Structures are given as C-alpha cells and as structure tokens.
PDB file of C-alpha atoms in Angstrom:
ATOM      1  CA  UNK C   1    -106.324 -89.997 190.056  1.00 68.00           C
ATOM      2  CA  UNK C   2    -102.648 -89.982 190.701  1.00 67.00           C
ATOM      3  CA  UNK C   3    -103.163 -93.648 191.905  1.00 67.00           C
ATOM      4  CA  UNK C   4    -105.273 -94.829 189.102  1.00 67.00           C
ATOM      5  CA  UNK C   5    -102.765 -93.055 186.769  1.00 71.00           C
ATOM      6  CA  UNK C   6     -99.683 -94.921 188.264  1.00 67.00           C
ATOM      7  CA  UNK C   7    -101.610 -98.423 188.471  1.00 61.00           C
ATOM      8  CA  UNK C   8    -102.336 -98.771 184.221  1.00 66.00           C
ATOM      9  CA  UNK C   9     -99.070 -97.302 183.626  1.00 68.00           C
ATOM     10  CA  UNK C  10     -96.797 -99.688 185.621  1.00 72.00           C
ATOM     11  CA  UNK C  11     -94.672-101.840 183.470  1.00 71.00           C
ATOM     12  CA  UNK C  12     -94.972-105.240 185.512  1.00 72.00           C
ATOM     13  CA  UNK C  13     -98.714-104.474 185.578  1.00 75.00           C
ATOM     14  CA  UNK C  14    -101.037-104.245 182.830  1.00 78.00           C
ATOM     15  CA  UNK C  15     -97.931-103.743 179.726  1.00 84.00           C
ATOM     16  CA  UNK C  16     -96.531-107.093 180.935  1.00 88.00           C
ATOM     17  CA  UNK C  17     -99.897-109.035 181.683  1.00 89.00           C
ATOM     18  CA  UNK C  18    -101.065-107.580 178.282  1.00 90.00           C
ATOM     19  CA  UNK C  19     -97.813-108.800 176.593  1.00 93.00           C
ATOM     20  CA  UNK C  20     -98.643-112.099 178.296  1.00 95.00           C
ATOM     21  CA  UNK C  21    -102.277-112.687 177.232  1.00 95.00           C
ATOM     22  CA  UNK C  22    -101.520-111.512 173.597  1.00 96.00           C
ATOM     23  CA  UNK C  23     -98.498-113.881 173.305  1.00 97.00           C
ATOM     24  CA  UNK C  24    -100.323-116.789 174.371  1.00 97.00           C
ATOM     25  CA  UNK C  25    -103.424-115.977 172.605  1.00 95.00           C
ATOM     26  CA  UNK C  26    -101.830-115.372 169.298  1.00 96.00           C
ATOM     27  CA  UNK C  27     -98.905-118.320 169.318  1.00 97.00           C
ATOM     28  CA  UNK C  28    -101.606-120.715 170.570  1.00 96.00           C
ATOM     29  CA  UNK C  29     -99.446-121.520 173.787  1.00 97.00           C
ATOM     30  CA  UNK C  30    -102.735-122.690 175.850  1.00 97.00           C
ATOM     31  CA  UNK C  31    -104.775-125.541 175.783  1.00 98.00           C
ATOM     32  CA  UNK C  32    -106.946-125.559 172.541  1.00 97.00           C
ATOM     33  CA  UNK C  33    -109.731-125.608 174.654  1.00 98.00           C
ATOM     34  CA  UNK C  34    -109.050-121.969 175.979  1.00 97.00           C
ATOM     35  CA  UNK C  35    -109.637-120.725 172.177  1.00 97.00           C
ATOM     36  CA  UNK C  36    -113.386-122.113 172.202  1.00 97.00           C
ATOM     37  CA  UNK C  37    -116.273-119.814 172.510  1.00 98.00           C
ATOM     38  CA  UNK C  38    -118.615-122.933 173.082  1.00 97.00           C
ATOM     39  CA  UNK C  39    -120.281-123.256 175.382  1.00 97.00           C
ATOM     40  CA  UNK C  40    -120.847-121.076 178.715  1.00 98.00           C
ATOM     41  CA  UNK C  41    -118.705-119.972 182.044  1.00 98.00           C
ATOM     42  CA  UNK C  42    -117.967-123.304 183.766  1.00 98.00           C
ATOM     43  CA  UNK C  43    -117.680-121.987 187.469  1.00 98.00           C
ATOM     44  CA  UNK C  44    -116.416-125.450 188.809  1.00 98.00           C
ATOM     45  CA  UNK C  45    -113.426-124.546 186.354  1.00 98.00           C
ATOM     46  CA  UNK C  46    -113.354-120.588 187.769  1.00 97.00           C
ATOM     47  CA  UNK C  47    -113.246-121.736 191.365  1.00 95.00           C
ATOM     48  CA  UNK C  48    -110.261-124.265 190.692  1.00 97.00           C
ATOM     49  CA  UNK C  49    -108.279-122.307 188.460  1.00 97.00           C
ATOM     50  CA  UNK C  50    -108.388-119.330 191.381  1.00 94.00           C
ATOM     51  CA  UNK C  51    -107.430-122.114 193.869  1.00 91.00           C
ATOM     52  CA  UNK C  52    -104.332-123.335 191.831  1.00 95.00           C
ATOM     53  CA  UNK C  53    -103.139-120.151 190.780  1.00 94.00           C
ATOM     54  CA  UNK C  54    -103.350-119.036 194.781  1.00 88.00           C
ATOM     55  CA  UNK C  55    -101.303-122.336 195.842  1.00 91.00           C
ATOM     56  CA  UNK C  56     -98.848-121.563 193.151  1.00 94.00           C
ATOM     57  CA  UNK C  57     -98.820-117.846 193.627  1.00 89.00           C
ATOM     58  CA  UNK C  58     -98.173-118.491 197.380  1.00 86.00           C
ATOM     59  CA  UNK C  59     -95.522-121.006 196.632  1.00 91.00           C
ATOM     60  CA  UNK C  60     -93.815-118.771 194.472  1.00 89.00           C
ATOM     61  CA  UNK C  61     -94.044-115.808 196.935  1.00 83.00           C
ATOM     62  CA  UNK C  62     -92.317-118.182 199.523  1.00 85.00           C
ATOM     63  CA  UNK C  63     -89.486-119.064 197.471  1.00 88.00           C
ATOM     64  CA  UNK C  64     -88.965-115.379 196.510  1.00 82.00           C
ATOM     65  CA  UNK C  65     -88.585-114.865 200.143  1.00 81.00           C
ATOM     66  CA  UNK C  66     -86.444-117.517 201.715  1.00 85.00           C
ATOM     67  CA  UNK C  67     -84.478-119.090 198.150  1.00 86.00           C
ATOM     68  CA  UNK C  68     -81.924-116.099 198.324  1.00 82.00           C
ATOM     69  CA  UNK C  69     -81.499-112.839 199.321  1.00 78.00           C
ATOM     70  CA  UNK C  70     -80.029-111.687 196.097  1.00 83.00           C
ATOM     71  CA  UNK C  71     -83.442-112.723 194.536  1.00 78.00           C
ATOM     72  CA  UNK C  72     -85.574-111.286 196.915  1.00 78.00           C
ATOM     73  CA  UNK C  73     -83.850-108.143 196.434  1.00 77.00           C
ATOM     74  CA  UNK C  74     -84.285-108.049 192.899  1.00 75.00           C
ATOM     75  CA  UNK C  75     -87.585-109.571 192.694  1.00 75.00           C
ATOM     76  CA  UNK C  76     -90.212-109.038 195.669  1.00 68.00           C
ATOM     77  CA  UNK C  77     -88.452-105.827 197.638  1.00 65.00           C
ATOM     78  CA  UNK C  78     -89.837-103.572 195.882  1.00 61.00           C
ATOM     79  CA  UNK C  79     -93.137-104.221 196.319  1.00 60.00           C
ATOM     80  CA  UNK C  80     -92.682-104.369 199.911  1.00 59.00           C
ATOM     81  CA  UNK C  81     -91.803-100.406 199.826  1.00 58.00           C
ATOM     82  CA  UNK C  82     -95.676-100.207 200.310  1.00 54.00           C
ATOM     83  CA  UNK C  83     -96.182-100.750 204.056  1.00 58.00           C
ATOM     84  CA  UNK C  84     -99.462 -99.855 203.860  1.00 63.00           C
ATOM     85  CA  UNK C  85    -100.543-100.379 200.053  1.00 63.00           C
ATOM     86  CA  UNK C  86    -103.346 -98.352 198.348  1.00 66.00           C
ATOM     87  CA  UNK C  87    -105.870-100.593 196.164  1.00 68.00           C
ATOM     88  CA  UNK C  88    -103.867 -99.107 193.053  1.00 68.00           C
ATOM     89  CA  UNK C  89    -100.590-100.487 194.402  1.00 64.00           C
ATOM     90  CA  UNK C  90    -101.497-104.016 193.446  1.00 64.00           C
ATOM     91  CA  UNK C  91     -99.321-104.481 190.265  1.00 66.00           C
ATOM     92  CA  UNK C  92     -96.338-102.306 191.536  1.00 69.00           C
ATOM     93  CA  UNK C  93     -93.458-103.980 192.190  1.00 71.00           C
ATOM     94  CA  UNK C  94     -91.070-105.356 189.903  1.00 82.00           C
ATOM     95  CA  UNK C  95     -90.785-107.252 186.319  1.00 85.00           C
ATOM     96  CA  UNK C  96     -89.004-110.537 188.104  1.00 86.00           C
ATOM     97  CA  UNK C  97     -91.694-110.336 190.437  1.00 86.00           C
ATOM     98  CA  UNK C  98     -94.815-110.076 188.320  1.00 86.00           C
ATOM     99  CA  UNK C  99     -93.206-112.764 185.916  1.00 90.00           C
ATOM    100  CA  UNK C 100     -92.610-115.338 188.856  1.00 89.00           C
ATOM    101  CA  UNK C 101     -95.678-114.583 190.876  1.00 87.00           C
ATOM    102  CA  UNK C 102     -98.182-113.833 188.227  1.00 90.00           C
ATOM    103  CA  UNK C 103     -97.353-115.019 185.123  1.00 95.00           C
ATOM    104  CA  UNK C 104     -95.644-118.582 185.468  1.00 95.00           C
ATOM    105  CA  UNK C 105     -98.652-119.116 187.624  1.00 95.00           C
ATOM    106  CA  UNK C 106    -100.720-118.202 185.091  1.00 96.00           C
ATOM    107  CA  UNK C 107     -99.298-119.962 182.550  1.00 97.00           C
ATOM    108  CA  UNK C 108     -98.975-123.312 184.645  1.00 98.00           C
ATOM    109  CA  UNK C 109    -102.552-123.198 185.800  1.00 98.00           C
ATOM    110  CA  UNK C 110    -103.923-122.852 182.070  1.00 98.00           C
ATOM    111  CA  UNK C 111    -102.065-126.435 181.679  1.00 98.00           C
ATOM    112  CA  UNK C 112    -103.129-127.770 184.573  1.00 98.00           C
ATOM    113  CA  UNK C 113    -106.578-127.451 183.984  1.00 98.00           C
ATOM    114  CA  UNK C 114    -106.534-128.073 180.501  1.00 98.00           C
ATOM    115  CA  UNK C 115    -110.405-127.995 179.810  1.00 97.00           C
ATOM    116  CA  UNK C 116    -111.499-124.421 180.247  1.00 98.00           C
ATOM    117  CA  UNK C 117    -113.213-122.551 177.342  1.00 98.00           C
ATOM    118  CA  UNK C 118    -112.579-118.915 176.364  1.00 98.00           C
ATOM    119  CA  UNK C 119    -115.488-117.447 178.731  1.00 98.00           C
ATOM    120  CA  UNK C 120    -114.438-119.495 181.553  1.00 98.00           C
ATOM    121  CA  UNK C 121    -110.645-118.182 180.822  1.00 98.00           C
ATOM    122  CA  UNK C 122    -112.114-114.835 181.144  1.00 97.00           C
ATOM    123  CA  UNK C 123    -114.169-115.217 184.087  1.00 98.00           C
ATOM    124  CA  UNK C 124    -111.595-116.734 186.151  1.00 97.00           C
ATOM    125  CA  UNK C 125    -108.517-113.963 184.858  1.00 95.00           C
ATOM    126  CA  UNK C 126    -111.123-111.089 185.633  1.00 95.00           C
ATOM    127  CA  UNK C 127    -111.855-112.498 189.223  1.00 95.00           C
ATOM    128  CA  UNK C 128    -108.051-113.157 189.732  1.00 92.00           C
ATOM    129  CA  UNK C 129    -106.778-109.284 188.854  1.00 87.00           C
ATOM    130  CA  UNK C 130    -109.734-107.996 190.767  1.00 87.00           C
ATOM    131  CA  UNK C 131    -108.902-110.045 193.794  1.00 84.00           C
ATOM    132  CA  UNK C 132    -105.148-108.843 193.614  1.00 82.00           C
ATOM    133  CA  UNK C 133    -106.404-105.095 193.586  1.00 79.00           C
ATOM    134  CA  UNK C 134    -108.572-105.796 196.323  1.00 82.00           C
ATOM    135  CA  UNK C 135    -106.458-107.513 198.712  1.00 80.00           C
ATOM    136  CA  UNK C 136    -103.868-104.262 198.715  1.00 74.00           C
ATOM    137  CA  UNK C 137    -106.944-102.000 199.201  1.00 77.00           C
ATOM    138  CA  UNK C 138    -106.702 -99.899 202.137  1.00 78.00           C
ATOM    139  CA  UNK C 139    -110.496-100.181 202.948  1.00 80.00           C
ATOM    140  CA  UNK C 140    -112.183-103.197 204.499  1.00 85.00           C
ATOM    141  CA  UNK C 141    -114.609-104.974 201.942  1.00 85.00           C
ATOM    142  CA  UNK C 142    -118.099-105.802 203.127  1.00 91.00           C
ATOM    143  CA  UNK C 143    -117.319-109.517 202.470  1.00 87.00           C
ATOM    144  CA  UNK C 144    -114.198-109.609 204.460  1.00 87.00           C
ATOM    145  CA  UNK C 145    -115.484-111.561 207.075  1.00 89.00           C
ATOM    146  CA  UNK C 146    -117.082-114.488 205.119  1.00 91.00           C
ATOM    147  CA  UNK C 147    -113.275-114.155 202.626  1.00 81.00           C
ATOM    148  CA  UNK C 148    -111.904-114.986 206.445  1.00 84.00           C
ATOM    149  CA  UNK C 149    -114.185-117.873 207.600  1.00 86.00           C
ATOM    150  CA  UNK C 150    -113.715-119.709 203.945  1.00 81.00           C
ATOM    151  CA  UNK C 151    -109.733-119.058 204.026  1.00 77.00           C
ATOM    152  CA  UNK C 152    -109.594-116.708 201.462  1.00 76.00           C
ATOM    153  CA  UNK C 153    -107.061-113.751 201.515  1.00 76.00           C
ATOM    154  CA  UNK C 154    -108.485-110.326 202.630  1.00 79.00           C
ATOM    155  CA  UNK C 155    -106.578-106.833 202.506  1.00 74.00           C
ATOM    156  CA  UNK C 156    -105.968-107.241 206.415  1.00 75.00           C
ATOM    157  CA  UNK C 157    -104.030-110.437 205.763  1.00 70.00           C
ATOM    158  CA  UNK C 158    -101.894-109.090 203.153  1.00 60.00           C
ATOM    159  CA  UNK C 159    -101.124-105.823 205.265  1.00 58.00           C
ATOM    160  CA  UNK C 160    -100.473-108.263 207.864  1.00 63.00           C
ATOM    161  CA  UNK C 161     -98.048-109.681 205.973  1.00 54.00           C
ATOM    162  CA  UNK C 162     -96.253-106.482 205.061  1.00 47.00           C
ATOM    163  CA  UNK C 163     -95.980-105.610 208.838  1.00 45.00           C
ATOM    164  CA  UNK C 164     -94.697-109.216 209.739  1.00 45.00           C
ATOM    165  CA  UNK C 165     -91.884-109.167 206.810  1.00 44.00           C
ATOM    166  CA  UNK C 166     -89.103-108.031 209.412  1.00 42.00           C
ATOM    167  CA  UNK C 167     -89.901-110.704 211.782  1.00 37.00           C
ATOM    168  CA  UNK C 168     -90.196-113.078 208.904  1.00 38.00           C
ATOM    169  CA  UNK C 169     -87.354-112.044 207.165  1.00 36.00           C
ATOM    170  CA  UNK C 170     -85.115-112.320 210.139  1.00 35.00           C
ATOM    171  CA  UNK C 171     -86.315-115.830 211.549  1.00 35.00           C
ATOM    172  CA  UNK C 172     -85.713-117.343 207.879  1.00 36.00           C
ATOM    173  CA  UNK C 173     -82.722-115.676 206.901  1.00 36.00           C
ATOM    174  CA  UNK C 174     -81.447-116.601 210.561  1.00 35.00           C
ATOM    175  CA  UNK C 175     -82.100-120.033 209.604  1.00 34.00           C
ATOM    176  CA  UNK C 176     -84.741-120.959 212.149  1.00 32.00           C
ATOM    177  CA  UNK C 177     -87.385-121.798 209.846  1.00 30.00           C
TER     178      UNK C 177
END
C-alpha cells in the first residue's frame, strides 16, 4: 500500500503529468487532430508515437548523463537512488527529470506525429505510461523474452542500466566516450 500511495502522490509523476495534459488540452497546444473524436484507434500511429517518444527519451536521458555533472545532479541522479527499483518507483525522481525526459519528448512527439485523433493519443499515452511503470518493476514479465528479441526495453534492461551507472559515468566523466 505504501508503494502505491507514494507512486500516486509524487509531484514529478502524476501531478506534473496531469498539469501538462490539462494545459496542453485546455489551451489547444496540440495539433488540431488530437482533439478529434472521429474514427477509431490508429494503431500504426500509436506505435510510431511510442517509437518516437522512446527515441527522444533515450536522447534526453543520454544528454542528462553527459551534458554537465550539475545538470545530472539536479535532474536524473535522484532517480538513481533506486538501485533496485520497484514497480512504484517509475515516476519518482525530480521535476527537472520529468520535464526533460517525459514532458518535452511527449510534446515533441505530438508535434512530429501530427495526425493522431484523441483515441490514438489516449492509447499511446496509456501504453507509454504503463511501459514506464513496468520497466521499473522488480518482476520478470511473461513477455520480456519477446520484448528483448524485438529490441523493446524490459525491467531487466533498466536494472542493468542502474547497475552499470557507476562504470558508465566514470568512463563518460573521464572523457573516454
């Protein structure tokens, strides 16, 4: 119960994401097609959004690690206190990290894939949010083997990232990469 309560009350998680979704919706900051209730889920667009979001999140994640130690300390390092993350640690980090790794890529994705309807956007958002939670899980999921073969991230990948962080940062800070 503690994990769920913490997960739902993290300001850098649901509070910030709900604020983003409300402001982009209420102030028409998304492409006009995102406000259309016409049609059904456009699955090809959902998967394109997932791929673009993942690529943009990867880029911002790498930048957080290498742009400057000060940026890393303020943004992403709080997320790495979880050396063995639990499923409820997905949205636990910092406001800066959430803005850089989730909200900016989310906004960019919507403006790159400009022809989604509301059903497609909601499907993409639901799948993306759940994937973020699941890759932080302490459990092996039944589909992890398939995801690994397809190149999709799994909780094991995220845990290995955490385990290798000290080595990666030592190499990057040392200027070897």
